CSV table of C-alpha atoms in Angstrom, one decimal:
chain,number,residue,atom,x,y,z
A,1426,MET,CA,-17.2,-41.4,-13.7
A,1427,PRO,CA,-19.9,-42.0,-16.4
A,1428,ASP,CA,-18.6,-42.9,-20.0
A,1429,SER,CA,-18.7,-39.8,-22.1
A,1430,ARG,CA,-20.1,-41.9,-25.0
A,1431,THR,CA,-23.0,-43.0,-22.8
A,1432,ILE,CA,-23.7,-39.4,-21.8
A,1433,THR,CA,-23.6,-38.2,-25.4
A,1434,PHE,CA,-25.9,-40.9,-26.5
A,1435,ALA,CA,-28.3,-40.0,-23.8
A,1436,ILE,CA,-28.2,-36.3,-24.7
A,1437,LEU,CA,-28.8,-37.0,-28.4
A,1438,THR,CA,-31.6,-39.5,-27.8
A,1439,SER,CA,-33.3,-36.9,-25.5
A,1440,ILE,CA,-32.9,-34.1,-27.9
A,1441,VAL,CA,-34.3,-36.0,-30.9
A,1442,PHE,CA,-37.1,-37.5,-28.9
A,1443,PHE,CA,-38.3,-34.3,-27.2
A,1444,GLY,CA,-37.5,-32.2,-30.1
A,1445,THR,CA,-39.7,-34.3,-32.4
A,1446,ILE,CA,-42.4,-34.3,-29.8
A,1447,TYR,CA,-42.3,-30.4,-29.6
A,1448,SER,CA,-42.3,-30.2,-33.4
A,1449,VAL,CA,-45.6,-32.2,-33.6
A,1450,ALA,CA,-47.3,-30.5,-30.6
A,1451,TYR,CA,-46.6,-27.0,-31.9
A,1452,ASP,CA,-46.5,-27.6,-35.7
A,1453,THR,CA,-42.9,-26.4,-36.1
A,1454,TYR,CA,-41.5,-29.0,-38.5
A,1455,LEU,CA,-41.3,-28.8,-42.4
A,1456,ASP,CA,-42.3,-31.9,-44.4
A,1457,THR,CA,-39.3,-31.9,-46.7
A,1458,SER,CA,-40.7,-34.7,-48.7
A,1459,ASN,CA,-43.7,-32.7,-49.8
A,1460,ALA,CA,-43.0,-31.5,-53.3
A,1461,PHE,CA,-45.3,-28.6,-53.1
A,1462,ILE,CA,-43.9,-26.9,-49.9
A,1463,THR,CA,-40.4,-28.1,-49.5
A,1464,ALA,CA,-39.0,-25.5,-52.0
A,1465,LEU,CA,-40.8,-22.7,-50.1
A,1466,PRO,CA,-39.4,-20.9,-47.1
A,1467,HIS,CA,-40.2,-22.6,-43.7
A,1468,HIS,CA,-43.6,-21.4,-42.4
A,1469,LEU,CA,-41.8,-20.1,-39.4
A,1470,HIS,CA,-38.7,-18.6,-41.1
A,1471,SER,CA,-39.7,-15.0,-40.2
A,1472,THR,CA,-40.3,-15.6,-36.5
A,1473,HIS,CA,-37.8,-18.5,-35.6
A,1474,TYR,CA,-34.2,-17.9,-36.4
A,1475,PHE,CA,-33.2,-21.6,-36.9
A,1476,ALA,CA,-36.2,-22.4,-39.0
A,1477,SER,CA,-34.7,-20.5,-41.9
A,1478,LYS,CA,-32.7,-22.6,-44.2
A,1479,LYS,CA,-30.2,-19.8,-44.6
A,1480,ASN,CA,-29.1,-19.5,-40.9
A,1481,PRO,CA,-25.4,-19.7,-40.6
A,1482,LEU,CA,-25.5,-22.9,-38.6
A,1483,ASN,CA,-27.3,-24.7,-41.5
A,1484,VAL,CA,-25.2,-23.1,-44.3
A,1485,TYR,CA,-21.7,-23.2,-42.9
A,1486,PHE,CA,-21.9,-26.0,-40.4
A,1487,ILE,CA,-24.5,-28.8,-41.1
A,1488,LYS,CA,-24.2,-28.7,-44.8
A,1489,LYS,CA,-20.4,-29.1,-44.5
A,1490,LEU,CA,-20.5,-31.3,-41.4
A,1491,TRP,CA,-18.2,-34.1,-42.5
A,1492,ALA,CA,-15.5,-31.5,-43.5
A,1493,TRP,CA,-15.6,-30.2,-39.9
A,1494,ILE,CA,-15.5,-33.7,-38.4
A,1495,SER,CA,-12.6,-34.6,-40.7
A,1496,LEU,CA,-10.7,-31.4,-39.8
A,1497,THR,CA,-11.3,-31.9,-36.0
A,1498,PHE,CA,-10.4,-35.6,-36.2
A,1499,LEU,CA,-7.2,-35.1,-38.2
A,1500,VAL,CA,-6.0,-32.2,-35.9
A,1501,HIS,CA,-6.7,-34.2,-32.9
A,1502,TYR,CA,-5.1,-37.3,-34.1
A,1503,ALA,CA,-1.9,-35.5,-35.4
A,1504,THR,CA,-1.5,-33.7,-32.0
A,1505,SER,CA,-2.2,-36.8,-29.9
A,1506,PRO,CA,0.6,-38.3,-27.8
A,1507,PRO,CA,2.0,-41.5,-29.3
A,1508,ALA,CA,0.4,-43.6,-26.7
A,1509,ILE,CA,-3.1,-42.9,-28.1
A,1510,ARG,CA,-2.3,-42.4,-31.8
A,1511,SER,CA,-3.3,-45.9,-32.8
A,1512,LYS,CA,-4.0,-47.3,-36.3
A,1513,VAL,CA,-7.4,-48.4,-35.1
A,1514,ARG,CA,-8.5,-44.8,-34.8
A,1515,LEU,CA,-7.6,-44.2,-38.5
A,1516,VAL,CA,-9.5,-47.3,-39.5
A,1517,GLN,CA,-12.5,-46.0,-37.7
A,1518,TYR,CA,-12.3,-42.7,-39.5
A,1519,GLY,CA,-11.9,-44.4,-42.8
A,1520,ILE,CA,-15.1,-46.5,-42.0
A,1521,ALA,CA,-17.1,-43.5,-41.0
A,1522,THR,CA,-16.0,-41.6,-44.1
A,1523,ALA,CA,-17.1,-44.6,-46.3
A,1524,ILE,CA,-20.4,-44.6,-44.6
A,1525,TRP,CA,-20.9,-40.9,-45.2
A,1526,LEU,CA,-20.0,-41.3,-48.8
A,1527,ALA,CA,-22.3,-44.4,-49.3
A,1528,PHE,CA,-25.3,-42.8,-47.7
A,1529,THR,CA,-25.1,-39.3,-49.0
A,1530,ASN,CA,-22.9,-39.2,-52.1
A,1531,TRP,CA,-22.2,-42.4,-54.0
A,1532,PHE,CA,-23.0,-46.1,-53.6
A,1533,PHE,CA,-22.1,-47.7,-56.8
A,1534,GLY,CA,-24.2,-45.0,-58.4
A,1535,PRO,CA,-26.9,-43.2,-56.5
A,1536,PRO,CA,-26.3,-42.9,-52.8
A,1537,VAL,CA,-28.2,-45.2,-50.3
A,1538,PHE,CA,-30.6,-42.4,-49.3
A,1539,ASP,CA,-31.6,-41.5,-52.9
A,1540,ARG,CA,-32.2,-45.3,-53.6
A,1541,LEU,CA,-34.3,-45.5,-50.4
A,1542,THR,CA,-36.4,-42.5,-51.2
A,1543,ALA,CA,-37.0,-43.8,-54.8
A,1544,SER,CA,-37.9,-47.3,-53.7
A,1545,THR,CA,-40.6,-45.9,-51.3
A,1546,GLY,CA,-42.5,-44.0,-53.8
A,1547,GLY,CA,-40.2,-41.1,-54.4
A,1548,GLU,CA,-40.6,-38.9,-57.4
A,1549,CYS,CA,-37.9,-36.9,-59.2
A,1550,VAL,CA,-39.4,-33.3,-59.6
A,1551,LEU,CA,-38.2,-29.9,-60.8
A,1552,HIS,CA,-39.5,-26.8,-59.1
A,1553,LEU,CA,-40.1,-23.9,-61.5
A,1554,PRO,CA,-40.0,-20.2,-60.5
A,1555,SER,CA,-43.8,-20.0,-61.0
A,1556,GLY,CA,-44.4,-22.6,-58.3
A,1557,ALA,CA,-45.2,-25.4,-60.7
A,1558,VAL,CA,-43.8,-28.9,-60.0
A,1559,VAL,CA,-42.7,-31.0,-63.0
A,1560,SER,CA,-41.9,-34.7,-62.8
A,1561,VAL,CA,-38.9,-35.8,-64.7
A,1562,PRO,CA,-37.2,-39.2,-65.1
A,1563,THR,CA,-35.5,-40.4,-61.9
A,1564,GLN,CA,-32.1,-40.7,-63.6
A,1565,TYR,CA,-31.9,-36.9,-63.5
A,1566,CYS,CA,-32.1,-36.9,-59.7
A,1567,TYR,CA,-29.6,-39.9,-59.4
A,1568,THR,CA,-27.0,-37.9,-61.6
A,1569,LYS,CA,-28.0,-34.5,-60.1
A,1570,SER,CA,-28.2,-33.2,-63.6
A,1571,THR,CA,-29.1,-29.5,-64.4
A,1572,ILE,CA,-32.2,-29.2,-66.5
A,1573,SER,CA,-32.5,-26.3,-68.9
A,1574,ILE,CA,-35.9,-24.9,-70.2
A,1575,THR,CA,-34.5,-25.8,-73.7
A,1576,ASP,CA,-35.2,-29.5,-72.8
A,1577,THR,CA,-38.7,-28.9,-73.9
A,1578,ALA,CA,-39.4,-32.7,-74.2
A,1579,LEU,CA,-39.4,-32.8,-70.4
A,1580,PHE,CA,-42.1,-30.3,-70.0
A,1581,PRO,CA,-45.9,-30.6,-70.8
A,1582,ALA,CA,-47.0,-28.4,-73.8
A,1583,SER,CA,-49.5,-26.6,-71.7
A,1584,LEU,CA,-46.9,-25.5,-69.0
A,1585,ILE,CA,-45.8,-21.8,-69.1
A,1586,LEU,CA,-42.0,-21.9,-69.0
A,1587,PRO,CA,-39.8,-19.2,-67.5
A,1588,ASP,CA,-38.3,-16.6,-69.8
A,1589,GLY,CA,-34.5,-16.4,-70.5
A,1590,ASP,CA,-31.9,-19.2,-69.8
A,1591,TRP,CA,-33.4,-20.6,-66.6
A,1592,SER,CA,-32.2,-24.0,-65.4
A,1593,GLY,CA,-32.6,-26.0,-62.3
A,1594,VAL,CA,-31.6,-29.3,-60.5
A,1595,PRO,CA,-34.4,-31.7,-59.7
A,1596,ARG,CA,-34.8,-33.4,-56.3
A,1597,LEU,CA,-36.4,-36.5,-55.2
A,1598,ARG,CA,-39.5,-35.8,-53.2
A,1599,LYS,CA,-42.4,-37.9,-51.8
A,1600,GLY,CA,-41.4,-41.4,-50.7
A,1601,HIS,CA,-39.7,-41.7,-47.3
A,1602,ASP,CA,-37.0,-39.0,-47.1
A,1603,VAL,CA,-34.8,-40.1,-44.2
A,1604,SER,CA,-33.3,-37.2,-42.3
A,1605,GLY,CA,-29.8,-37.2,-43.7
A,1606,HIS,CA,-29.0,-34.4,-41.2
A,1607,ILE,CA,-30.0,-36.4,-38.2
A,1608,PHE,CA,-28.3,-39.4,-39.5
A,1609,LEU,CA,-25.0,-37.7,-40.0
A,1610,LEU,CA,-25.2,-35.5,-36.8
A,1611,THR,CA,-25.9,-38.7,-34.7
A,1612,MET,CA,-23.1,-40.7,-36.2
A,1613,SER,CA,-20.6,-37.8,-36.2
A,1614,THR,CA,-21.2,-36.6,-32.7
A,1615,LEU,CA,-20.8,-40.1,-31.3
A,1616,PHE,CA,-17.8,-40.7,-33.4
A,1617,LEU,CA,-16.1,-37.6,-32.4
A,1618,VAL,CA,-16.8,-37.9,-28.7
A,1619,ASN,CA,-15.4,-41.5,-29.0
A,1620,GLN,CA,-12.2,-40.0,-30.4
A,1621,LEU,CA,-11.9,-37.2,-27.9
A,1622,ARG,CA,-12.2,-39.6,-25.0
A,1623,HIS,CA,-8.7,-41.0,-25.7
A,1624,SER,CA,-7.3,-37.6,-24.4
A,1625,PHE,CA,-8.9,-37.8,-21.0
A,1626,ASN,CA,-6.2,-39.8,-19.3
A,1627,VAL,CA,-3.0,-38.5,-20.9
A,1628,ALA,CA,-1.0,-35.3,-20.6
A,1629,TRP,CA,-1.7,-32.6,-23.2
A,1630,SER,CA,0.8,-30.7,-25.2
A,1631,GLN,CA,-0.2,-27.0,-26.0
A,1632,SER,CA,-1.2,-28.0,-29.5
A,1633,HIS,CA,-3.3,-31.0,-28.4
A,1634,ARG,CA,-5.0,-28.8,-25.9
A,1635,TRP,CA,-6.3,-26.6,-28.7
A,1636,ALA,CA,-7.2,-29.6,-30.7
A,1637,VAL,CA,-9.4,-30.8,-27.7
A,1638,VAL,CA,-11.0,-27.4,-27.5
A,1639,LEU,CA,-11.8,-27.5,-31.2
A,1640,GLY,CA,-13.4,-30.9,-30.6
A,1641,GLY,CA,-15.4,-29.6,-27.8
A,1642,VAL,CA,-16.7,-26.6,-29.8
A,1643,VAL,CA,-17.6,-28.7,-32.8
A,1644,THR,CA,-19.3,-31.3,-30.7
A,1645,CYS,CA,-21.5,-28.5,-29.0
A,1646,ALA,CA,-22.3,-27.1,-32.4
A,1647,ALA,CA,-23.4,-30.6,-33.6
A,1648,VAL,CA,-25.6,-31.0,-30.5
A,1649,LEU,CA,-27.2,-27.7,-31.2
A,1650,ALA,CA,-27.8,-28.6,-34.9
A,1651,THR,CA,-29.4,-31.8,-33.8
A,1652,TYR,CA,-31.8,-29.7,-31.8
A,1653,THR,CA,-32.6,-27.3,-34.5
A,1654,THR,CA,-33.2,-30.1,-37.0
A,1655,SER,CA,-35.4,-32.1,-34.6
A,1656,VAL,CA,-37.6,-29.1,-34.0
A,1657,TYR,CA,-37.9,-27.5,-37.5
A,1658,PHE,CA,-37.3,-30.1,-40.3
A,1659,HIS,CA,-38.6,-33.6,-41.4
A,1660,THR,CA,-41.5,-35.6,-40.2
A,1661,PRO,CA,-41.2,-37.6,-37.0
A,1662,LEU,CA,-40.7,-40.9,-38.8
A,1663,GLU,CA,-37.9,-39.5,-41.1
A,1664,LYS,CA,-36.1,-38.2,-38.0
A,1665,PHE,CA,-36.5,-41.5,-36.2
A,1666,THR,CA,-35.1,-43.5,-39.1
A,1667,GLY,CA,-32.3,-41.0,-39.5
A,1668,TYR,CA,-31.4,-41.3,-35.8
A,1669,ILE,CA,-31.6,-45.1,-35.8
A,1670,LEU,CA,-29.4,-45.3,-38.9
A,1671,GLY,CA,-27.0,-42.9,-37.4
A,1672,VAL,CA,-26.6,-45.0,-34.2
A,1673,LEU,CA,-26.1,-48.1,-36.3
A,1674,ALA,CA,-23.5,-46.5,-38.4
A,1675,TYR,CA,-21.6,-45.4,-35.3
A,1676,ALA,CA,-21.8,-49.0,-34.0
A,1677,VAL,CA,-20.2,-50.2,-37.2
A,1678,THR,CA,-17.2,-47.7,-36.7
A,1679,GLN,CA,-16.6,-49.4,-33.3
A,1680,LEU,CA,-16.0,-52.9,-34.8
A,1681,PRO,CA,-12.2,-52.3,-35.2
A,1682,GLU,CA,-11.9,-51.3,-31.6
A,1683,SER,CA,-13.9,-54.3,-30.5
A,1684,PHE,CA,-11.6,-56.6,-32.4
A,1685,ALA,CA,-8.4,-54.8,-31.5
A,1686,PRO,CA,-5.9,-56.7,-29.2
């Protein structure tokens, strides 16, 4: 029987590859590094359900992906028979969590992805309600600081500012914006399937059966999310680098298993 990890790797690779080709051939992707269009609705949002950033899969699953992965892993691990409840699996989860934190949240300051975007020509910009885009110091993006219109020193004198108490959070645009979603979906899906495979050759209690079902549902949702991201968001190169980094990150989580006795 083929290894479930190999099958999952093949499926993810095919989805990212063919989804990206489709996105180029039919012009379905949004260039998220373009400061002038990324704040606007996707150009297909009214005709393609998953092109909308507000679709439930994106809002409640993709943007909270590591919470779903963590819940699924912990439930699966806690209900596993003692024979497969190894410390190595906990170490693997710890490594995966550290990678998620380093790349998307904090790496001795700004996360790795923010550093990469800035180092490849990224610019910290604030989108105003009028559609104007204002450049601000990169530190505001690194700290995810909220900027108010009262911070007049940041805005050109000729710019018409919004009325009232408007404020916004600047984002890094331009540069190379690695697809963080493809990165995390790739690492998470491979990691989760690797954990679930431990259950294939043991007897299941009723609680563990439900844990495996939960794992299957979350895995299927992650595969669907990989498809929607591949088709509708990021440039081909940004998706490719996100995928490669995701595979490499998963490989790092396998090191404890490789060295285990």
